[in-house]
């Protein structure tokens, strides 16, 4: 096992290159292909950078951005689990915990602990920072679906009621202002399809 | 023109989705395809998060990460200009300045000014934060090339001397420690090819 800190860090940075090959359900806005988890993470960091003033409670932007940069890294080992897939949440959580332990464990101890703790905080949505980060992770795909004539909702026969239930509480908890916009956009989308 | 701040921000976030379709010269490490500028920006933010202790001078991590998240956004309008392309640097700089003005100008005034200033600071490498960010933007493709049997160097007949000249000063200025590693890796790569 590598014990030089810089070599451990560079090894981790090589390992997570594979996040660019984890394909999500959401399309790009031009619908040319599906989005991958690495570019999704960049987009979410940009959401946080621009929208943090709309959080429910004041947030620490650096912590929110760190969480969003790393929130999907476990998918390098376990892949993406779509929100509408109906997969067992317990199995998925266990697999992701093992992946987090292995991947962050590649780093020097202090950094491994910091990033693992941040990832757990995000998963548990146990702080205002994590609640806002989680909200953005729902806002972005919702807006993609609205902008792409239904996107993954159309593919999975998702109704307005399901959208309000699966996205609403998570977004509203982190940002009532963003949920007000998203709810209106979702209602307008389904009204136009009716 | 939109004057509601949140709608301006969401419009900008839609606009920059196109960065996911700007294709760079560097391949993914598994060589399955070329990298795009959005996932490259995510990877660089992760480089900064993990490697900032190796900067030549102490840096403000939040500012470095902001710079790296936005450093390629102008490519939404003007595309990527490869380091080995030989394109006119003056023409490219002018086009990128126009793109920065248009794109960041979509945001509320205070945010537009902050991000435009950060982008200019990065381009000019006028601070320790920008010098470190610029260094990482050279480290990442150099390490990709080493890890992919030459990558864009092999495609463009780039020699060890050209690598030392095109990457060395920028990386060493921001991080002598990272350059020491990169120089050794580049020398070993070319020695093995000889």
Short mmCIF file of C-alpha atoms in Angstrom, two decimals:
data_model
loop_
_atom_site.label_atom_id
_atom_site.label_comp_id
_atom_site.label_asym_id
_atom_site.label_seq_id
_atom_site.Cartn_x
_atom_site.Cartn_y
_atom_site.Cartn_z
CA UNK A 1 0.00 0.00 0.00
CA UNK A 2 1.20 3.47 -0.98
CA UNK A 3 2.20 5.68 1.98
CA UNK A 4 3.47 8.84 0.23
CA UNK A 5 0.56 11.32 0.61
CA UNK A 6 0.90 12.85 -2.86
CA UNK A 7 1.04 9.44 -4.53
CA UNK A 8 -2.05 8.34 -2.56
CA UNK A 9 -3.87 11.47 -3.72
CA UNK A 10 -2.85 11.02 -7.37
CA UNK A 11 -3.88 7.37 -7.23
CA UNK A 12 -7.33 8.38 -5.92
CA UNK A 13 -7.62 11.00 -8.69
CA UNK A 14 -6.86 8.29 -11.25
CA UNK A 15 -9.41 5.93 -9.67
CA UNK A 16 -12.26 8.45 -9.79
CA UNK A 17 -11.71 9.09 -13.52
CA UNK A 18 -14.17 6.21 -13.93
CA UNK A 19 -17.02 8.44 -12.67
CA UNK A 20 -16.98 9.91 -16.21
CA UNK A 21 -18.21 6.52 -17.45
CA UNK A 22 -21.10 6.14 -14.97
CA UNK A 23 -24.18 6.97 -17.01
CA UNK A 24 -27.23 8.54 -15.36
CA UNK A 25 -30.83 8.37 -16.55
CA UNK A 26 -31.10 12.12 -17.26
CA UNK A 27 -30.27 13.38 -20.75
CA UNK A 28 -28.22 16.44 -21.62
CA UNK A 29 -30.50 19.40 -22.34
CA UNK A 30 -29.90 18.97 -26.10
CA UNK A 31 -30.88 15.28 -25.69
CA UNK A 32 -27.81 14.16 -27.65
CA UNK A 33 -26.97 11.56 -24.97
CA UNK A 34 -27.41 10.67 -21.27
CA UNK A 35 -25.52 12.63 -18.63
CA UNK A 36 -22.62 11.04 -16.72
CA UNK A 37 -22.04 11.39 -12.99
CA UNK A 38 -18.80 13.41 -13.28
CA UNK A 39 -20.29 16.21 -15.39
CA UNK A 40 -23.45 16.04 -13.23
CA UNK A 41 -21.25 16.69 -10.18
CA UNK A 42 -19.67 19.71 -11.90
CA UNK A 43 -23.09 21.05 -12.80
CA UNK A 44 -24.31 20.65 -9.20
CA UNK A 45 -21.24 22.48 -7.86
CA UNK A 46 -22.16 25.33 -10.22
CA UNK A 47 -25.76 25.20 -8.93
CA UNK A 48 -24.43 25.60 -5.38
CA UNK A 49 -22.07 28.41 -6.35
CA UNK A 50 -24.88 30.40 -7.95
CA UNK A 51 -27.92 29.51 -5.84
CA UNK A 52 -26.66 29.29 -2.25
CA UNK A 53 -28.43 32.52 -1.28
CA UNK A 54 -31.72 30.67 -1.85
CA UNK A 55 -31.01 28.02 0.81
CA UNK A 56 -33.54 27.61 3.60
CA UNK A 57 -30.87 28.46 6.19
CA UNK A 58 -27.45 30.09 5.67
CA UNK A 59 -25.00 27.48 4.38
CA UNK A 60 -21.22 27.10 4.24
CA UNK A 61 -20.66 27.19 0.48
CA UNK A 62 -17.28 25.43 0.63
CA UNK A 63 -18.76 22.48 2.54
CA UNK A 64 -21.76 22.29 0.18
CA UNK A 65 -19.51 22.28 -2.88
CA UNK A 66 -17.20 19.65 -1.38
CA UNK A 67 -20.22 17.41 -0.71
CA UNK A 68 -21.53 17.82 -4.24
CA UNK A 69 -18.12 17.18 -5.83
CA UNK A 70 -17.82 13.86 -3.96
CA UNK A 71 -21.47 12.81 -3.50
CA UNK A 72 -21.50 10.36 -6.41
CA UNK A 73 -17.92 9.04 -6.18
CA UNK A 74 -19.17 5.76 -4.67
CA UNK A 75 -20.76 5.07 -8.09
CA UNK A 76 -17.26 4.26 -9.35
CA UNK A 77 -17.79 0.97 -7.53
CA UNK A 78 -21.58 0.52 -7.47
CA UNK A 79 -23.03 2.50 -10.42
CA UNK A 80 -25.95 4.92 -10.46
CA UNK A 81 -29.30 4.00 -8.90
CA UNK A 82 -32.08 5.99 -10.58
CA UNK A 83 -34.70 7.66 -8.39
CA UNK A 84 -37.51 5.87 -10.24
CA UNK A 85 -35.89 2.40 -10.26
CA UNK A 86 -37.57 0.91 -7.19
CA UNK A 87 -34.26 -0.71 -6.10
CA UNK A 88 -33.95 -1.81 -2.47
CA UNK A 89 -32.76 1.24 -0.58
CA UNK A 90 -31.20 -0.89 2.14
CA UNK A 91 -29.06 -2.95 -0.26
CA UNK A 92 -28.02 0.16 -2.13
CA UNK A 93 -27.05 1.99 1.07
CA UNK A 94 -24.92 -0.93 2.23
CA UNK A 95 -23.09 -1.21 -1.09
CA UNK A 96 -22.46 2.53 -1.17
CA UNK A 97 -21.09 2.49 2.38
CA UNK A 98 -18.62 -0.22 1.40
CA UNK A 99 -17.60 1.74 -1.69
CA UNK A 100 -17.11 4.92 0.35
CA UNK A 101 -14.91 3.05 2.79
CA UNK A 102 -12.76 1.56 0.02
CA UNK A 103 -12.45 4.69 -2.12
CA UNK A 104 -11.91 7.37 0.51
CA UNK A 105 -9.66 4.86 2.27
CA UNK A 106 -7.18 5.27 -0.60
CA UNK A 107 -6.40 8.79 0.66
CA UNK A 108 -4.09 9.93 3.48
CA UNK A 109 -5.87 9.36 6.81
CA UNK A 110 -6.93 12.93 7.62
CA UNK A 111 -8.30 13.55 4.12
CA UNK A 112 -9.98 10.14 4.06
CA UNK A 113 -11.76 10.94 7.32
CA UNK A 114 -12.83 14.42 6.20
CA UNK A 115 -14.30 13.28 2.88
CA UNK A 116 -15.89 10.15 4.35
CA UNK A 117 -17.55 12.25 7.05
CA UNK A 118 -18.79 14.77 4.47
CA UNK A 119 -20.20 11.95 2.34
CA UNK A 120 -22.01 10.45 5.36
CA UNK A 121 -23.34 13.89 6.29
CA UNK A 122 -24.71 14.31 2.76
CA UNK A 123 -26.27 10.86 2.74
CA UNK A 124 -27.92 11.43 6.13
CA UNK A 125 -28.94 15.02 5.26
CA UNK A 126 -28.06 15.69 8.87
CA UNK A 127 -27.11 19.39 8.58
CA UNK A 128 -28.33 22.52 6.78
CA UNK A 129 -25.37 22.23 4.39
CA UNK A 130 -26.30 18.65 3.50
CA UNK A 131 -30.01 19.46 3.21
CA UNK A 132 -29.24 22.21 0.69
CA UNK A 133 -26.83 19.97 -1.25
CA UNK A 134 -29.48 17.20 -1.37
CA UNK A 135 -32.06 19.72 -2.58
CA UNK A 136 -29.84 20.73 -5.51
CA UNK A 137 -29.31 17.06 -6.39
CA UNK A 138 -33.10 16.89 -6.94
CA UNK A 139 -33.54 20.32 -8.54
CA UNK A 140 -31.12 19.67 -11.39
CA UNK A 141 -32.77 16.48 -12.78
CA UNK A 142 -36.25 17.93 -12.25
CA UNK A 143 -35.36 20.96 -14.38
CA UNK A 144 -33.73 18.70 -17.00
CA UNK A 145 -36.98 16.74 -17.26
CA UNK A 146 -39.06 19.90 -17.60
CA UNK A 147 -36.68 21.22 -20.30
CA UNK A 148 -36.62 17.96 -22.28
CA UNK A 149 -40.33 17.32 -22.67
CA UNK A 150 -40.52 14.96 -19.70
CA UNK A 151 -37.13 13.22 -19.88
CA UNK A 152 -36.99 10.33 -17.41
CA UNK A 153 -40.58 11.03 -16.26
CA UNK A 154 -41.92 10.23 -19.71
CA UNK A 155 -39.72 7.10 -19.91
CA UNK A 156 -40.92 5.84 -16.51
CA UNK A 157 -44.58 6.93 -16.62
CA UNK A 158 -44.05 9.27 -13.70
CA UNK A 159 -47.09 11.40 -12.80
CA UNK A 160 -47.26 14.91 -11.33
CA UNK A 161 -48.25 13.40 -7.99
CA UNK A 162 -45.14 11.18 -8.02
CA UNK A 163 -42.95 14.18 -8.86
CA UNK A 164 -44.42 16.21 -6.00
CA UNK A 165 -43.85 13.28 -3.63
CA UNK A 166 -40.35 12.17 -4.78
CA UNK A 167 -38.78 15.60 -5.28
CA UNK A 168 -40.90 17.99 -3.21
CA UNK A 169 -39.97 17.27 0.42
CA UNK A 170 -36.22 17.04 -0.31
CA UNK A 171 -36.12 20.25 -2.34
CA UNK A 172 -38.45 22.25 -0.08
CA UNK A 173 -36.49 21.28 3.04
CA UNK A 174 -33.28 22.69 1.55
CA UNK A 175 -34.74 25.61 -0.37
CA UNK A 176 -38.41 26.66 -0.21
CA UNK A 177 -37.68 29.29 -2.87
CA UNK A 178 -36.31 26.73 -5.35
CA UNK A 179 -39.21 24.36 -4.62
CA UNK A 180 -41.72 27.13 -5.31
CA UNK A 181 -40.15 27.53 -8.75
CA UNK A 182 -39.77 23.79 -9.38
CA UNK A 183 -43.33 22.97 -8.30
CA UNK A 184 -44.72 25.60 -10.63
CA UNK A 185 -42.52 24.34 -13.48
CA UNK A 186 -43.58 20.72 -12.88
CA UNK A 187 -47.27 21.63 -12.69
CA UNK A 188 -47.00 23.64 -15.93
CA UNK A 189 -45.25 20.71 -17.61
CA UNK A 190 -47.91 18.16 -16.70
CA UNK A 191 -50.76 20.61 -17.45
CA UNK A 192 -49.37 21.06 -20.96
CA UNK A 193 -49.19 17.26 -21.46
CA UNK A 194 -52.80 16.70 -20.25
CA UNK B 1 -34.04 40.49 -20.54
CA UNK B 2 -34.74 38.53 -17.35
CA UNK B 3 -34.41 40.60 -14.15
CA UNK B 4 -35.48 38.08 -11.47
CA UNK B 5 -32.15 36.92 -9.94
CA UNK B 6 -33.17 33.27 -9.54
CA UNK B 7 -34.44 33.07 -13.11
CA UNK B 8 -31.21 34.66 -14.37
CA UNK B 9 -29.20 32.07 -12.42
CA UNK B 10 -31.28 29.14 -13.68
CA UNK B 11 -31.01 30.45 -17.24
CA UNK B 12 -27.19 30.56 -16.89
CA UNK B 13 -27.19 27.01 -15.47
CA UNK B 14 -29.16 25.86 -18.54
CA UNK B 15 -26.79 27.67 -20.89
CA UNK B 16 -23.66 26.07 -19.45
CA UNK B 17 -25.11 22.56 -19.89
CA UNK B 18 -23.47 22.79 -23.34
CA UNK B 19 -20.01 22.54 -21.72
CA UNK B 20 -20.77 18.79 -21.50
CA UNK B 21 -20.62 18.69 -25.31
CA UNK B 22 -17.28 20.51 -25.69
CA UNK B 23 -14.79 17.74 -26.47
CA UNK B 24 -11.16 18.05 -25.39
CA UNK B 25 -8.16 16.33 -26.95
CA UNK B 26 -7.37 14.23 -23.85
CA UNK B 27 -8.89 10.76 -23.57
CA UNK B 28 -10.48 9.20 -20.49
CA UNK B 29 -7.97 6.99 -18.70
CA UNK B 30 -9.69 3.88 -20.09
CA UNK B 31 -9.36 5.44 -23.59
CA UNK B 32 -13.03 4.70 -24.35
CA UNK B 33 -13.56 8.26 -25.62
CA UNK B 34 -12.26 11.86 -25.38
CA UNK B 35 -12.91 13.90 -22.24
CA UNK B 36 -15.39 16.79 -22.24
CA UNK B 37 -14.80 20.15 -20.58
CA UNK B 38 -17.53 19.75 -17.93
CA UNK B 39 -16.18 16.50 -16.48
CA UNK B 40 -12.63 17.89 -16.85
CA UNK B 41 -13.71 20.85 -14.68
CA UNK B 42 -15.09 18.45 -12.04
CA UNK B 43 -11.87 16.48 -12.07
CA UNK B 44 -9.78 19.65 -11.65
CA UNK B 45 -11.93 20.77 -8.70
CA UNK B 46 -11.17 17.39 -7.12
CA UNK B 47 -7.46 17.89 -7.86
CA UNK B 48 -7.60 21.22 -6.00
CA UNK B 49 -9.55 19.74 -3.09
CA UNK B 50 -6.98 16.99 -2.61
CA UNK B 51 -3.69 18.64 -3.62
CA UNK B 52 -3.90 22.23 -2.32
CA UNK B 53 -1.34 21.54 0.40
CA UNK B 54 1.23 21.07 -2.36
CA UNK B 55 0.79 24.62 -3.74
CA UNK B 56 3.89 26.79 -3.96
CA UNK B 57 2.30 29.35 -1.60
CA UNK B 58 -0.74 28.93 0.67
CA UNK B 59 -3.92 29.24 -1.41
CA UNK B 60 -7.57 29.98 -0.70
CA UNK B 61 -9.17 26.66 -1.65
CA UNK B 62 -12.64 28.12 -2.23
CA UNK B 63 -11.27 30.66 -4.72
CA UNK B 64 -9.17 28.02 -6.49
CA UNK B 65 -12.16 25.70 -6.82
CA UNK B 66 -14.42 28.49 -8.07
CA UNK B 67 -11.82 29.36 -10.74
CA UNK B 68 -11.52 25.75 -11.86
CA UNK B 69 -15.30 25.23 -11.97
CA UNK B 70 -15.70 28.23 -14.30
CA UNK B 71 -12.36 28.32 -16.14
CA UNK B 72 -13.64 26.60 -19.29
CA UNK B 73 -17.19 28.01 -19.40
CA UNK B 74 -16.23 30.36 -22.24
CA UNK B 75 -15.85 27.23 -24.40
CA UNK B 76 -19.66 27.07 -24.52
CA UNK B 77 -19.29 29.86 -27.10
CA UNK B 78 -15.80 29.32 -28.56
CA UNK B 79 -14.89 25.62 -28.12
CA UNK B 80 -11.69 24.11 -26.76
CA UNK B 81 -8.28 25.20 -28.06
CA UNK B 82 -5.76 22.39 -27.58
CA UNK B 83 -2.34 23.23 -26.13
CA UNK B 84 -0.59 21.68 -29.13
CA UNK B 85 -2.80 23.30 -31.82
CA UNK B 86 -0.65 26.32 -32.63
CA UNK B 87 -3.75 28.56 -32.88
CA UNK B 88 -3.24 32.33 -32.63
CA UNK B 89 -3.22 33.12 -28.93
CA UNK B 90 -4.35 36.69 -29.56
CA UNK B 91 -7.43 35.71 -31.58
CA UNK B 92 -8.32 33.05 -29.03
CA UNK B 93 -7.96 35.44 -26.10
CA UNK B 94 -10.22 38.02 -27.78
CA UNK B 95 -12.93 35.47 -28.55
CA UNK B 96 -12.79 34.12 -25.00
CA UNK B 97 -13.08 37.61 -23.54
CA UNK B 98 -16.21 38.23 -25.59
CA UNK B 99 -17.65 34.89 -24.50
CA UNK B 100 -16.92 35.63 -20.83
CA UNK B 101 -18.66 38.98 -21.13
CA UNK B 102 -21.75 37.46 -22.73
CA UNK B 103 -22.02 34.39 -20.50
CA UNK B 104 -21.27 35.86 -17.08
CA UNK B 105 -23.38 38.86 -18.14
CA UNK B 106 -26.43 36.59 -17.99
CA UNK B 107 -26.12 36.56 -14.18
CA UNK B 108 -27.24 39.13 -11.60
CA UNK B 109 -24.74 42.01 -11.58
CA UNK B 110 -22.82 41.19 -8.38
CA UNK B 111 -22.41 37.53 -9.33
CA UNK B 112 -21.51 38.41 -12.92
CA UNK B 113 -18.76 40.71 -11.67
CA UNK B 114 -17.40 38.17 -9.16
CA UNK B 115 -17.18 35.33 -11.66
CA UNK B 116 -15.89 37.51 -14.49
CA UNK B 117 -13.15 38.85 -12.21
CA UNK B 118 -12.22 35.31 -11.11
CA UNK B 119 -12.07 34.18 -14.72
CA UNK B 120 -9.79 37.13 -15.65
CA UNK B 121 -7.60 36.40 -12.62
CA UNK B 122 -7.25 32.78 -13.74
CA UNK B 123 -6.46 33.76 -17.33
CA UNK B 124 -3.84 36.29 -16.20
CA UNK B 125 -2.43 33.95 -13.53
CA UNK B 126 -2.08 37.12 -11.52
CA UNK B 127 -2.33 35.66 -8.00
CA UNK B 128 -1.09 32.62 -6.07
CA UNK B 129 -4.61 31.14 -6.25
CA UNK B 130 -4.68 31.50 -10.04
CA UNK B 131 -1.13 30.22 -10.46
CA UNK B 132 -2.03 27.05 -8.54
CA UNK B 133 -5.28 26.60 -10.50
CA UNK B 134 -3.37 27.02 -13.78
CA UNK B 135 -0.80 24.47 -12.63
CA UNK B 136 -3.52 21.86 -11.98
CA UNK B 137 -4.99 22.56 -15.44
CA UNK B 138 -1.63 21.39 -16.85
CA UNK B 139 -0.99 18.55 -14.37
CA UNK B 140 -4.20 16.69 -15.17
CA UNK B 141 -3.68 16.32 -18.97
CA UNK B 142 0.03 15.56 -18.47
CA UNK B 143 -0.84 12.67 -16.15
CA UNK B 144 -3.54 11.47 -18.56
CA UNK B 145 -0.94 11.33 -21.34
CA UNK B 146 1.51 9.43 -19.17
CA UNK B 147 -1.22 6.97 -18.16
CA UNK B 148 -2.47 6.40 -21.73
CA UNK B 149 0.78 5.56 -23.48
CA UNK B 150 1.32 9.10 -24.74
CA UNK B 151 -2.24 10.25 -25.41
CA UNK B 152 -2.22 13.62 -27.21
CA UNK B 153 1.59 13.67 -27.23
CA UNK B 154 1.71 10.60 -29.42
CA UNK B 155 -1.02 12.03 -31.69
CA UNK B 156 0.83 15.35 -32.10
CA UNK B 157 4.46 14.11 -32.22
CA UNK B 158 5.25 15.98 -29.01
CA UNK B 159 8.77 15.40 -27.65
CA UNK B 160 10.04 15.36 -24.07
CA UNK B 161 11.60 18.78 -24.67
CA UNK B 162 8.24 20.20 -25.81
CA UNK B 163 6.55 18.74 -22.73
CA UNK B 164 9.14 20.27 -20.41
CA UNK B 165 8.70 23.62 -22.16
CA UNK B 166 4.88 23.68 -22.53
CA UNK B 167 3.94 22.25 -19.13
CA UNK B 168 6.96 22.83 -16.92
CA UNK B 169 6.99 26.56 -16.15
CA UNK B 170 3.22 26.71 -15.53
CA UNK B 171 3.18 23.70 -13.23
CA UNK B 172 6.39 24.53 -11.37
CA UNK B 173 5.25 28.11 -10.72
CA UNK B 174 2.09 26.85 -8.98
CA UNK B 175 3.49 23.73 -7.36
CA UNK B 176 7.19 22.75 -7.40
CA UNK B 177 6.25 19.49 -5.66
CA UNK B 178 3.78 18.49 -8.36
CA UNK B 179 6.24 19.47 -11.09
CA UNK B 180 8.94 17.31 -9.52
CA UNK B 181 6.55 14.35 -9.80
CA UNK B 182 5.28 15.27 -13.28
CA UNK B 183 8.77 15.85 -14.69
CA UNK B 184 9.93 12.48 -13.44
CA UNK B 185 6.81 10.81 -14.87
CA UNK B 186 7.26 12.51 -18.24
CA UNK B 187 10.97 11.61 -18.41
CA UNK B 188 10.20 7.98 -17.54
CA UNK B 189 7.48 7.90 -20.22
CA UNK B 190 9.76 9.17 -23.00
CA UNK B 191 12.67 7.01 -21.83
CA UNK B 192 10.47 3.92 -22.14
CA UNK B 193 9.43 4.94 -25.68
CA UNK B 194 13.02 5.54 -26.82
#
